[in-house]
Tab-separated table of C-alpha atoms and ligand atoms in Angstrom:
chain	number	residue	atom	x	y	z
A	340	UNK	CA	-14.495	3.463	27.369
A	341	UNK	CA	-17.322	1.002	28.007
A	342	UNK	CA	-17.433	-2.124	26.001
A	343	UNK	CA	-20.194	-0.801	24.251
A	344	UNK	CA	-18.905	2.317	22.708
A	345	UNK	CA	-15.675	0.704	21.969
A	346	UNK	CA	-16.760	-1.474	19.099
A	347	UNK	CA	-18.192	0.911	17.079
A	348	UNK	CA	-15.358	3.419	17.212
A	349	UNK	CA	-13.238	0.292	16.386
A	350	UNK	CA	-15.245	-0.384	13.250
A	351	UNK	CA	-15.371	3.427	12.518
A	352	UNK	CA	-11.456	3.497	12.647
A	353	UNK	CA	-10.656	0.230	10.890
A	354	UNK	CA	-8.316	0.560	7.610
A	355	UNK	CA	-10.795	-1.927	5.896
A	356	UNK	CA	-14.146	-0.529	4.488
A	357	UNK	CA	-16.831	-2.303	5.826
A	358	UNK	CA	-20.298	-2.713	4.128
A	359	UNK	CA	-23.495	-4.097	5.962
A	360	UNK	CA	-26.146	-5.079	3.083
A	361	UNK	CA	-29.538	-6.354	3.659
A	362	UNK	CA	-31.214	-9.460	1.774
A	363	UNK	CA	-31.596	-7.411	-1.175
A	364	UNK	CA	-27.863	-6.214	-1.636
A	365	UNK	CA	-29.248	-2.525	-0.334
A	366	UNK	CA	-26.851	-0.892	1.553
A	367	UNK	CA	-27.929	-0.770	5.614
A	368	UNK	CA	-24.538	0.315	7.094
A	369	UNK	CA	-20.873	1.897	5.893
A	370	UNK	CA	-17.730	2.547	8.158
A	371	UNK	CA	-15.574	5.539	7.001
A	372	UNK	CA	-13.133	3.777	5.254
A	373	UNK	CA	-16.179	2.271	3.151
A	374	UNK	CA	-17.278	6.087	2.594
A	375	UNK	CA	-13.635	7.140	1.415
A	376	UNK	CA	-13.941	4.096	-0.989
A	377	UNK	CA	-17.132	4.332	-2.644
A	378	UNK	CA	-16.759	8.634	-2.245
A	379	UNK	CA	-19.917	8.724	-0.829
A	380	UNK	CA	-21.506	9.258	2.505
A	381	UNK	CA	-22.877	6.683	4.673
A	382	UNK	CA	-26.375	9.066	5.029
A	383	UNK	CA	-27.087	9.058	1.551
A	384	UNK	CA	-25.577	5.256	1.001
A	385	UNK	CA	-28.227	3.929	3.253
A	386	UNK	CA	-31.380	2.148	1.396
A	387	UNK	CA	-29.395	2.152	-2.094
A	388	UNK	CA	-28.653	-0.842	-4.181
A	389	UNK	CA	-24.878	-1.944	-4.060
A	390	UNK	CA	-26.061	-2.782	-8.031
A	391	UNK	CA	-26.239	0.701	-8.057
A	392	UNK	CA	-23.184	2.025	-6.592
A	393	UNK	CA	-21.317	-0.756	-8.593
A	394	UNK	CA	-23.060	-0.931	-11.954
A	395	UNK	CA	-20.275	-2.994	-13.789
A	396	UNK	CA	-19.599	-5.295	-10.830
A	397	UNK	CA	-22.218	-7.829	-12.391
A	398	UNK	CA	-20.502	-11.272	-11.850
A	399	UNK	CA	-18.931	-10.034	-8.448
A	400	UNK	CA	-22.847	-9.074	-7.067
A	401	UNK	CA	-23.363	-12.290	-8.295
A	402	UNK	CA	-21.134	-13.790	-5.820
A	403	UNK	CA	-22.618	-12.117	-3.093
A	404	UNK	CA	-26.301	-13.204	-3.349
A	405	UNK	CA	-24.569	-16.593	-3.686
A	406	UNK	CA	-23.252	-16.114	-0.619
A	407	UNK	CA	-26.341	-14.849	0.911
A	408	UNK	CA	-28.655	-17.843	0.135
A	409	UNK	CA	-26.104	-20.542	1.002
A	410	UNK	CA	-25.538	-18.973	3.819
A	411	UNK	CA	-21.935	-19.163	3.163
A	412	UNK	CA	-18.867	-16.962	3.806
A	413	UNK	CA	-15.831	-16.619	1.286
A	414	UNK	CA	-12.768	-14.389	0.598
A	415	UNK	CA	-11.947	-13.410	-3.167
A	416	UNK	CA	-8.504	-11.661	-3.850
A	417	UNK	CA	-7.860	-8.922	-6.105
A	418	UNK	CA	-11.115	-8.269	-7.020
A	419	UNK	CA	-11.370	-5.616	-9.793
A	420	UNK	CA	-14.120	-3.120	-9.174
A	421	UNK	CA	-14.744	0.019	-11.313
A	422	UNK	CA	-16.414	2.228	-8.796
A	423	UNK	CA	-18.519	5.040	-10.408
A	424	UNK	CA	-16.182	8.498	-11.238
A	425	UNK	CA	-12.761	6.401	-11.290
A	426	UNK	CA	-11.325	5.852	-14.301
A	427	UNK	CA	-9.184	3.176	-13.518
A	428	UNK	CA	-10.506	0.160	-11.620
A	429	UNK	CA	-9.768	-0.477	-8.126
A	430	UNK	CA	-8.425	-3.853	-6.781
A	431	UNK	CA	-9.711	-5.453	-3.510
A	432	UNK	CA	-9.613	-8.170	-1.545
A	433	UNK	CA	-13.046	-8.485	0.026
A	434	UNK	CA	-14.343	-11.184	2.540
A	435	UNK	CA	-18.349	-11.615	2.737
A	436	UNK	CA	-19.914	-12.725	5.604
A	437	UNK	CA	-23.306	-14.003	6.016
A	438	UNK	CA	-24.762	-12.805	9.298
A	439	UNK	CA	-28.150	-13.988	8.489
A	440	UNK	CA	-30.514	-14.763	5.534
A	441	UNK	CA	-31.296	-11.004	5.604
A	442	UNK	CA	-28.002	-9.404	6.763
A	443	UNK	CA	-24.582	-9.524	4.742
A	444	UNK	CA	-21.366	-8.303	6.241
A	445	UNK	CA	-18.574	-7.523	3.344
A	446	UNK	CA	-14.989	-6.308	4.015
A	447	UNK	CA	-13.148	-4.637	1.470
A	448	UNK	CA	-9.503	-4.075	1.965
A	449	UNK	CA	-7.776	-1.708	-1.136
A	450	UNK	CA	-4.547	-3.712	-2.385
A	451	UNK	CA	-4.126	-1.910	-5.859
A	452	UNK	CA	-1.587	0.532	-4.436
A	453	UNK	CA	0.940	-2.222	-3.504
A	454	UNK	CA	-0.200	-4.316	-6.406
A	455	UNK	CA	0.613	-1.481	-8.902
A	456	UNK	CA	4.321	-0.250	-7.268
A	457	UNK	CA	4.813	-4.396	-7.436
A	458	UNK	CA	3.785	-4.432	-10.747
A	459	UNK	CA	5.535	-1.311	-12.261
A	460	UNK	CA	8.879	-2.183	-10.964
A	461	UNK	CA	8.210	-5.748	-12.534
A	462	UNK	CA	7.961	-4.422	-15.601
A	463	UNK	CA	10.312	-1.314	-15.675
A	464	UNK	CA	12.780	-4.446	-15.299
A	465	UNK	CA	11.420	-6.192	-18.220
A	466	UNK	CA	12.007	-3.266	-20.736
A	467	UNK	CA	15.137	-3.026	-19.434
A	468	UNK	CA	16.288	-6.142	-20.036
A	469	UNK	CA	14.171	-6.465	-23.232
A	470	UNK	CA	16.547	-3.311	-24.497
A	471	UNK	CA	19.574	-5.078	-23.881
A	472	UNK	CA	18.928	-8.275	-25.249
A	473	UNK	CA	17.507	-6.340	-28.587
A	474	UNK	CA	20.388	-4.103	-28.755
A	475	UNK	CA	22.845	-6.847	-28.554
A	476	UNK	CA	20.852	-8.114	-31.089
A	477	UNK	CA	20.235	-5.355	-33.604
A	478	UNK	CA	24.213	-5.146	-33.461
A	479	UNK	CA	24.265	-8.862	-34.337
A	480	UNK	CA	22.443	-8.359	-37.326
A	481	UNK	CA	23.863	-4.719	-38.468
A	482	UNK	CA	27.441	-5.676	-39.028
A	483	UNK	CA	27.466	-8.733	-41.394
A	484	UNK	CA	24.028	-6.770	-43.101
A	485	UNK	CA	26.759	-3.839	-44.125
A	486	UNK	CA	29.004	-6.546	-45.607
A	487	UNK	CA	26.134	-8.350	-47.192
A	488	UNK	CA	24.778	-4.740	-49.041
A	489	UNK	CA	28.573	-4.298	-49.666
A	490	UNK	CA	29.234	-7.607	-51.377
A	491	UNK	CA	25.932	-7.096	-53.116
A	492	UNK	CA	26.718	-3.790	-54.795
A	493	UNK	CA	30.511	-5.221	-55.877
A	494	UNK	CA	28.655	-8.198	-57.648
A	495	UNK	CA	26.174	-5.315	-59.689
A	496	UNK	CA	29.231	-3.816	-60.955
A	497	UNK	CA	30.561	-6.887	-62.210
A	498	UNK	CA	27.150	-8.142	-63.693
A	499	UNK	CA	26.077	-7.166	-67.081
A	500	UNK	CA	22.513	-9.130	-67.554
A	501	UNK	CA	20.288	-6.299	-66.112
A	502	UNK	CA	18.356	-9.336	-65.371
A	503	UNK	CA	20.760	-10.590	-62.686
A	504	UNK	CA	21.059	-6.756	-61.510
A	505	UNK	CA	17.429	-7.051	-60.819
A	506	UNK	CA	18.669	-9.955	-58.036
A	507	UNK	CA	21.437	-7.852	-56.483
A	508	UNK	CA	19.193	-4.444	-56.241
A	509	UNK	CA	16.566	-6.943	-54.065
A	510	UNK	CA	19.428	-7.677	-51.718
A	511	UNK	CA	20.797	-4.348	-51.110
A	512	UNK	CA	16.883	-3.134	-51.364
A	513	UNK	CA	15.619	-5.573	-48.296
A	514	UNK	CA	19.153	-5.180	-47.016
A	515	UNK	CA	18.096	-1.266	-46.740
A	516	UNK	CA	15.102	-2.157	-44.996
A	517	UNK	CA	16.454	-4.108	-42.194
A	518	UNK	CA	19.014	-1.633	-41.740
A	519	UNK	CA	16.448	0.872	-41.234
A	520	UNK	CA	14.295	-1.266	-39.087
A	521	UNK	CA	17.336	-1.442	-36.199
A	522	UNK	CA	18.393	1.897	-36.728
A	523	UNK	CA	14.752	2.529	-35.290
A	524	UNK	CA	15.308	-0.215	-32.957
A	525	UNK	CA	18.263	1.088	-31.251
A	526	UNK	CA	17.649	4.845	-31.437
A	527	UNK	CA	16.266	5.682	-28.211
A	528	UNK	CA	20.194	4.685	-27.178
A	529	UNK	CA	20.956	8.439	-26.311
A	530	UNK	CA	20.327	10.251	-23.398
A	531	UNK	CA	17.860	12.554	-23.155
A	532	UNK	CA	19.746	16.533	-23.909
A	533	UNK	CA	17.172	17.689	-21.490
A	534	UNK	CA	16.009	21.340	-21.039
A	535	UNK	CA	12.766	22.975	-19.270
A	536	UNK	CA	10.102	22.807	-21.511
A	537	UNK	CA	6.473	23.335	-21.639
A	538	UNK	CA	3.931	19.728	-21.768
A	539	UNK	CA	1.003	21.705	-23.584
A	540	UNK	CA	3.333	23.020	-26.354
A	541	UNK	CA	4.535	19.244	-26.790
A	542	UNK	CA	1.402	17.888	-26.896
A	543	UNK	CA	-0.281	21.038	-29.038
A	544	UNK	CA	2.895	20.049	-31.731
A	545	UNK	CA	1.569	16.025	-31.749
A	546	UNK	CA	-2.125	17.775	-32.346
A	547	UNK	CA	-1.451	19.379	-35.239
A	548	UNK	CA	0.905	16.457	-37.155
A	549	UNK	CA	-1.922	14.056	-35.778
A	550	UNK	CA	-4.310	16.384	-37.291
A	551	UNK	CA	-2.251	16.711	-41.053
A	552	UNK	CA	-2.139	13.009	-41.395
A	553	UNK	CA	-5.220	12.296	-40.698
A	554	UNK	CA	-8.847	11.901	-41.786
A	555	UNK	CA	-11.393	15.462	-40.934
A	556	UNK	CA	-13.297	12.602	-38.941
A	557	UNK	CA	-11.103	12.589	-36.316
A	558	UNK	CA	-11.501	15.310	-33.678
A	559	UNK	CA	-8.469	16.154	-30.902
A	560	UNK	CA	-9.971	18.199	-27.379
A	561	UNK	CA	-7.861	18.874	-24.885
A	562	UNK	CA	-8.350	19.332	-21.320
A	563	UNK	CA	-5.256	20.550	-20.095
A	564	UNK	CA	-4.244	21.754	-16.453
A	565	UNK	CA	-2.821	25.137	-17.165
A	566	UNK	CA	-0.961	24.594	-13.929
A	567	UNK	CA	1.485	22.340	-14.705
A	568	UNK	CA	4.647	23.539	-14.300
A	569	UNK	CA	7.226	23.281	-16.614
A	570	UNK	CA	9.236	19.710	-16.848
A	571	UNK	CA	13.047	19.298	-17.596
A	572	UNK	CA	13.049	17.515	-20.552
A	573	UNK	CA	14.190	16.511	-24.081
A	574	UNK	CA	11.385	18.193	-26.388
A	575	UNK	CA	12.232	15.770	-29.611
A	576	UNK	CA	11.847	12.795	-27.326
A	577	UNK	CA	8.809	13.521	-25.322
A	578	UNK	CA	7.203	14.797	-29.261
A	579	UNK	CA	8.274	11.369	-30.558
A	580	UNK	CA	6.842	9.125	-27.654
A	581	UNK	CA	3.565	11.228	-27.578
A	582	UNK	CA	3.318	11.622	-31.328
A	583	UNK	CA	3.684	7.037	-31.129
A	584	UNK	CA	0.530	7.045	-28.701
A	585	UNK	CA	-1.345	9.762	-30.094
A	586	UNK	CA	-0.331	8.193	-34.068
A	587	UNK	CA	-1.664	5.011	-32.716
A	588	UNK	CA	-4.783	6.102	-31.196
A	589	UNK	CA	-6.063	8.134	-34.797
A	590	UNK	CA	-5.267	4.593	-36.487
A	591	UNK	CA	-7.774	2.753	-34.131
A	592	UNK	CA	-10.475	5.380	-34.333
A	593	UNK	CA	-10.374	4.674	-38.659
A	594	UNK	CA	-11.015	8.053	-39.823
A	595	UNK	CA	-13.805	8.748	-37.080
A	596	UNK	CA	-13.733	9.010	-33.589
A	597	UNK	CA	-12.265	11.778	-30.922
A	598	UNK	CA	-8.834	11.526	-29.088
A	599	UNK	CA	-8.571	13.267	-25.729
A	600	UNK	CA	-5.727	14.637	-24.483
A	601	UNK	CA	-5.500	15.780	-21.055
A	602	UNK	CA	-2.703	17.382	-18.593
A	603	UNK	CA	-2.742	16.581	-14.429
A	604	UNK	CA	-0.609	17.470	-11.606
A	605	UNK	CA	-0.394	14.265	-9.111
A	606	UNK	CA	1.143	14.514	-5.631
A	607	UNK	CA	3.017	12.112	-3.538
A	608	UNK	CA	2.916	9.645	-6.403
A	609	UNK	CA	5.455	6.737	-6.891
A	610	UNK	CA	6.756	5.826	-9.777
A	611	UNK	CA	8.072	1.908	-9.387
A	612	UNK	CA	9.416	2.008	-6.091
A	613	UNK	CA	10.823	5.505	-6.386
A	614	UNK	CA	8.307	8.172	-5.061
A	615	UNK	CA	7.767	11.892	-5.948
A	616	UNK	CA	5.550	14.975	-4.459
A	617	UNK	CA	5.023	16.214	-7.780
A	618	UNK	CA	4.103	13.785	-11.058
A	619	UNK	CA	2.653	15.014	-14.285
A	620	UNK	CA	-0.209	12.758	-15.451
A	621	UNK	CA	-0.725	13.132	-18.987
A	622	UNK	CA	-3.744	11.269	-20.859
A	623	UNK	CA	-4.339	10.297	-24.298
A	624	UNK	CA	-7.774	8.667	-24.727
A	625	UNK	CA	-9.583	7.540	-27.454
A	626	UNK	CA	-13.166	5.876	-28.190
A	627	UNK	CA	-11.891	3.580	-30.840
A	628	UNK	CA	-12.581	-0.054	-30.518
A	629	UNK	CA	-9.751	-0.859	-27.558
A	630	UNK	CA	-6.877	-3.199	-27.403
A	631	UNK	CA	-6.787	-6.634	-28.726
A	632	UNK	CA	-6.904	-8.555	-25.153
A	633	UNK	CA	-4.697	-11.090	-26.555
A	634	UNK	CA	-1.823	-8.622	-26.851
A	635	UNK	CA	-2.920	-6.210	-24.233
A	636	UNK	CA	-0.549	-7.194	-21.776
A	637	UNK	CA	2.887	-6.778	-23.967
A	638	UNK	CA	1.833	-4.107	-26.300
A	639	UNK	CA	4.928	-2.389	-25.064
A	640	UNK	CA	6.959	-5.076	-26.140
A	641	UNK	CA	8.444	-4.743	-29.691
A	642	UNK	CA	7.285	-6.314	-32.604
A	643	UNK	CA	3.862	-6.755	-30.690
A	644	UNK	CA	1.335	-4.974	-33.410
A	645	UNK	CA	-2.396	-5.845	-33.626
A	646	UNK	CA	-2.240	-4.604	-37.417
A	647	UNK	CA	-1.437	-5.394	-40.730
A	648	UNK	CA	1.846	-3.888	-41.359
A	649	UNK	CA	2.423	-2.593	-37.919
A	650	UNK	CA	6.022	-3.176	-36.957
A	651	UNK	CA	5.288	-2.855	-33.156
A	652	UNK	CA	8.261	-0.854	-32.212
A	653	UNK	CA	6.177	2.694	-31.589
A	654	UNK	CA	4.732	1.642	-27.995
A	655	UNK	CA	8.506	0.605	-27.325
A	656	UNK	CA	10.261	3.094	-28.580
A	657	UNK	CA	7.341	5.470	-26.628
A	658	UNK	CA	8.195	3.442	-23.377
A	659	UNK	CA	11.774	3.355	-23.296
A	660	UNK	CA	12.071	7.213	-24.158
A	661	UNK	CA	9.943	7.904	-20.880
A	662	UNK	CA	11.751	5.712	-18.958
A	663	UNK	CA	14.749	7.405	-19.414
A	664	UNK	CA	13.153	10.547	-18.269
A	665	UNK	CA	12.203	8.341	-14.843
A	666	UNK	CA	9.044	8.044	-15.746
A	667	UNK	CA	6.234	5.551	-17.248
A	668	UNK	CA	3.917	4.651	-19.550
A	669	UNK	CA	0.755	2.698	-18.428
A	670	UNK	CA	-2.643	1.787	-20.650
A	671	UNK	CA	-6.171	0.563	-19.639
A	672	UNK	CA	-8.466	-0.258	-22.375
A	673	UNK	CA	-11.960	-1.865	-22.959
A	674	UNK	CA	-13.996	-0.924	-26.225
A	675	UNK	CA	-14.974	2.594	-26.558
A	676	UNK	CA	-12.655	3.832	-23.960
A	677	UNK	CA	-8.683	2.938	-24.008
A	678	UNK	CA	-6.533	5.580	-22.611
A	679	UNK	CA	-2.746	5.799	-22.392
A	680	UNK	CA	-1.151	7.759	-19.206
A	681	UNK	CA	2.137	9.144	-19.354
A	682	UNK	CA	3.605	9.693	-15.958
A	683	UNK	CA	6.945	12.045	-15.617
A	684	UNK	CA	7.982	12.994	-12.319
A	685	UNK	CA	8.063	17.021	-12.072
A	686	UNK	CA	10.096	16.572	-8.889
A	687	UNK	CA	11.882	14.291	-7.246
B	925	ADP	N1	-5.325	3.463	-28.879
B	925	ADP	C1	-5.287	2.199	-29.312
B	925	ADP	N2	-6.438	1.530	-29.581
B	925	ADP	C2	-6.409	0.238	-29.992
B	925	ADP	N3	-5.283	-0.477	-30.169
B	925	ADP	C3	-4.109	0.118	-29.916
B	925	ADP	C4	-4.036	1.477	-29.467
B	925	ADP	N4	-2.736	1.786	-29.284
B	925	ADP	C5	-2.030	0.685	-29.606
B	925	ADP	N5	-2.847	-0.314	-29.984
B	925	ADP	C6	-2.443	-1.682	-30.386
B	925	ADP	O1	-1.096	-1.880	-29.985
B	925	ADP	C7	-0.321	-2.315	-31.100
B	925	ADP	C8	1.116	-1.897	-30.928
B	925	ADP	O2	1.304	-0.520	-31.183
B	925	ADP	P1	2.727	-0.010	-31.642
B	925	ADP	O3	3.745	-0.472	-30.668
B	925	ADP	O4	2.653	1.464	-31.898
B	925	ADP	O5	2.999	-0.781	-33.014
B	925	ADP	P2	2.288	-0.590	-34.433
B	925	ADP	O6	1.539	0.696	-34.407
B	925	ADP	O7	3.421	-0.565	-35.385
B	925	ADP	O8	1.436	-1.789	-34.600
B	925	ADP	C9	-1.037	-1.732	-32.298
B	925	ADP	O9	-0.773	-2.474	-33.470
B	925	ADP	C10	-2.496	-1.846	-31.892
B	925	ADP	O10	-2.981	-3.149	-32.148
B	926	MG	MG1	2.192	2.517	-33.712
C-alpha cells in the first residue's frame, strides 16, 4: 500500500474517534469510530454544528473555540458528554488540536467503560464493608438496649406516682424505637430463598402499593420488555428493594409527577469486575426535582436522607438486597429526570 492510501485507512481504523471541525465548530470530517460514537454517519455529519450534535456540551464547546483562536492545543480527561439518544452520559478523554485558524482536529477516546467496572467494584466494596461495620454496630447497641427496656419496665412495677411511670414508659417507648430502627438495619442479613420468578409481576406488585399510598397525581407507565426471561430470585426481596426506589421516587414527585418503570435485556454486560451475557436492566425514572447534589454521591449509604424524617436506610437496604443477588444498583439524576437502574445478572 502506497503511502498515500495508508493514512487514511489508518485514521479510518483507529480505536479513537476523530473529528475534523472548521472555524465555526461545523463538522468537515468523521472517522468510523467518531460515527459509532456520535451514532451518526459521517455523510449526513458533514456541514452540521458540533453545538448541534452536542446540545448540553456548552462549557466543553467553549473550550474548543478557545482553543481555536489561541491557536492552542490541550487534552481534558474524563470529559462528560451527553450525546443526543443516550441516557447516561459518556466519559472521554479528548485532545484538540489546532491545525489552523480555520481547521480543528479533536480526538475523542471513550474511557467510561473502564471508569465504570473501576468504579462499581469501588463501591460494591464500600457497602460491604459499610454492612459490617453497621452490623457490628447495631449488635453493640441491641444488647444493653434489651437490658435497658428490661430494667425500665421492673422500675414501672415498683413505681406508684403515675407521674414517674410517665418517665419509665419514655424509656421503654424510645427504647422500642431504636430497637426497631436496627432490626431494619440488620435485616437484609439472610440470604436470599431464591426461586424463578417473573420481573414484571414484581414490579406490577410495587405499582399497585405505590399507587394505594399515594396521591391520584401521580401516574406509573411502564415500558416493559416482554422478553425478559424469568430471573432466579427471592420475590419478597426484589418487592422490598423496588418498592424503596419506587416509594422514594412518588415522595419526590409531591403528589404530581409520572414514574417510569421500564424492563431491558443487556448482553455481555459486567457487573464490577464479574461479567455476564445476559443482565436484566430495570429502570425506575421519575420527573421530580432530582437528587440533592450534596448527597448524590452516598445516597446509598445509610442514614443519608435529603428529607425531613427520612431515616436513610431504604436506598441501603435496596442496595444490599441486590447485591446479594450479584447484582447492582446505580442512579443518575439532574432535575426533571433522575432514574434508578437495577442491574441483576440473568446468567452468569
Ligand atoms: N427519585 C428521587 N428523587 C429525588 N431524591 C431522591 C430520589 N430517591 C432518593 N432520593 C434522595 O435520597 C435520599 C435517601 O433515600 P432513602 O435511602 O430511601 O432514605 P429516606 O427515604 O428515608 O430519606 C432521600 O431522602 C432523597 O433525598
Ligand atoms: Mg426512602
Amino acid at each position: 500500500m502506497s503511502t498515500a492510501k495508508l493514512y487514511p485507512a489508518i485514521i479510518e481504523n483507529l480505536n479513537t474517534a476523530v473529528l475534523l471541525l472548521d472555524g465555526a465548530l461545523r463538522v468537515t470530517y468523521l472517522n468510523p469510530a467518531a460515527e459509532t460514537l456520535l451514532a451518526l454517519s459521517a455523510r449526513r455529519a458533514r456541514g452540521l454544528a458540533l453545538g448541534d450534535l452536542l446540545p448540553e456540551a456548552r462549557g466543553y464547546l467553549e473550550a474548543l473555540r478557545r482553543a481555536l483562536a489561541n491557536q492552542h492545543p490541550y487534552t481534558e480527561r474524563e470529559v462528560s458528554l451527553r450525546l443526543p439518544g443516550n441516557q447516561e452520559p459518556v466519559v472521554v478523554d479528548s485532545s484538540v488540536t489546532p491545525l489552523s485558524s480555520q481547521k480543528l482536529l479533536v480526538e475523542l477516546l471513550r474511557v467510561d467503560q473502564h471508569l465504570r467496572i473501576t468504579r462499581e467494584e469501588t463501591r460494591l466494596a464500600q457497602y460491604q464493608a459499610n454492612r459490617v461495620v453497621l452490623k457490628g454496630l447495631a449488635h453493640e447497641i441491641n444488647n444493653p438496649l434489651g437490658g435497658l427496656r428490661g430494667a425500665a419496665q421492673l422500675l414501672e412495677r415498683e413505681i406508684d406516682s403515675d407521674n414517674l411511670k410517665e418517665y419509665t414508659r419514655v424509656i421503654t417507648g424510645e427504647a422500642d424505637r431504636l430497637q426497631n430502627l436496627l432490626k431494619r438495619m440488620l435485616t437484609p442479613g439472610s440470604p436470599p430463598q431464591r426461586r424463578m420468578i417473573n420481573i414484571h409481576e414484581a414490579l406490577e406488585r410495587v405499582r399497585s402499593l405505590v399507587l394505594a399510598e399515594t396521591h391520584q397525581g401521580i401516574e406509573v407507565r411502564r415500558d416493559y420488555d416482554p422478553s425478559l426471561p424469568e430471573l432466579s430470585a427471592d420475590p419478597e426481596q426484589l418487592i422490598q428493594a423496588l418498592l424503596n426506589i419506587v416509594r422514594n421516587a412518588a415522595q419526590a414527585l409531591g403528589g404530581k409527577g409520572v414514574i417510569r418503570l421500564g424492563t431491558r435485556i443487556a448482553r455481555q454486560r459486567s457487573i464490577g469486575h464479574k461479567s455476564h451475557r445476559l443482565v436484566a436492566r430495570i429502570t425506575i425514572a421519575d420527573n421530580g426535582p432530582g437528587i440533592p447534589a450534596q448527597i448524590m454521591d452516598t445516597i446509598f449509604y445509610p442514614m443519608v436522607s435529603g428529607r425531613a424524617g427520612g431515616s436513610g436506610l431504604g436506598l441501603s437496604i435496596a442496595q444490599t438486597l441486590v447485591n446479594q443477588h450479584d447484582g447492582l444498583i446505580e442512579c443518575t439524576s439532574r432535575p426533571g429526570d433522575t432514574v434508578f437502574t437495577v442491574l441483576l445478572p440473568l446468567q452468569p
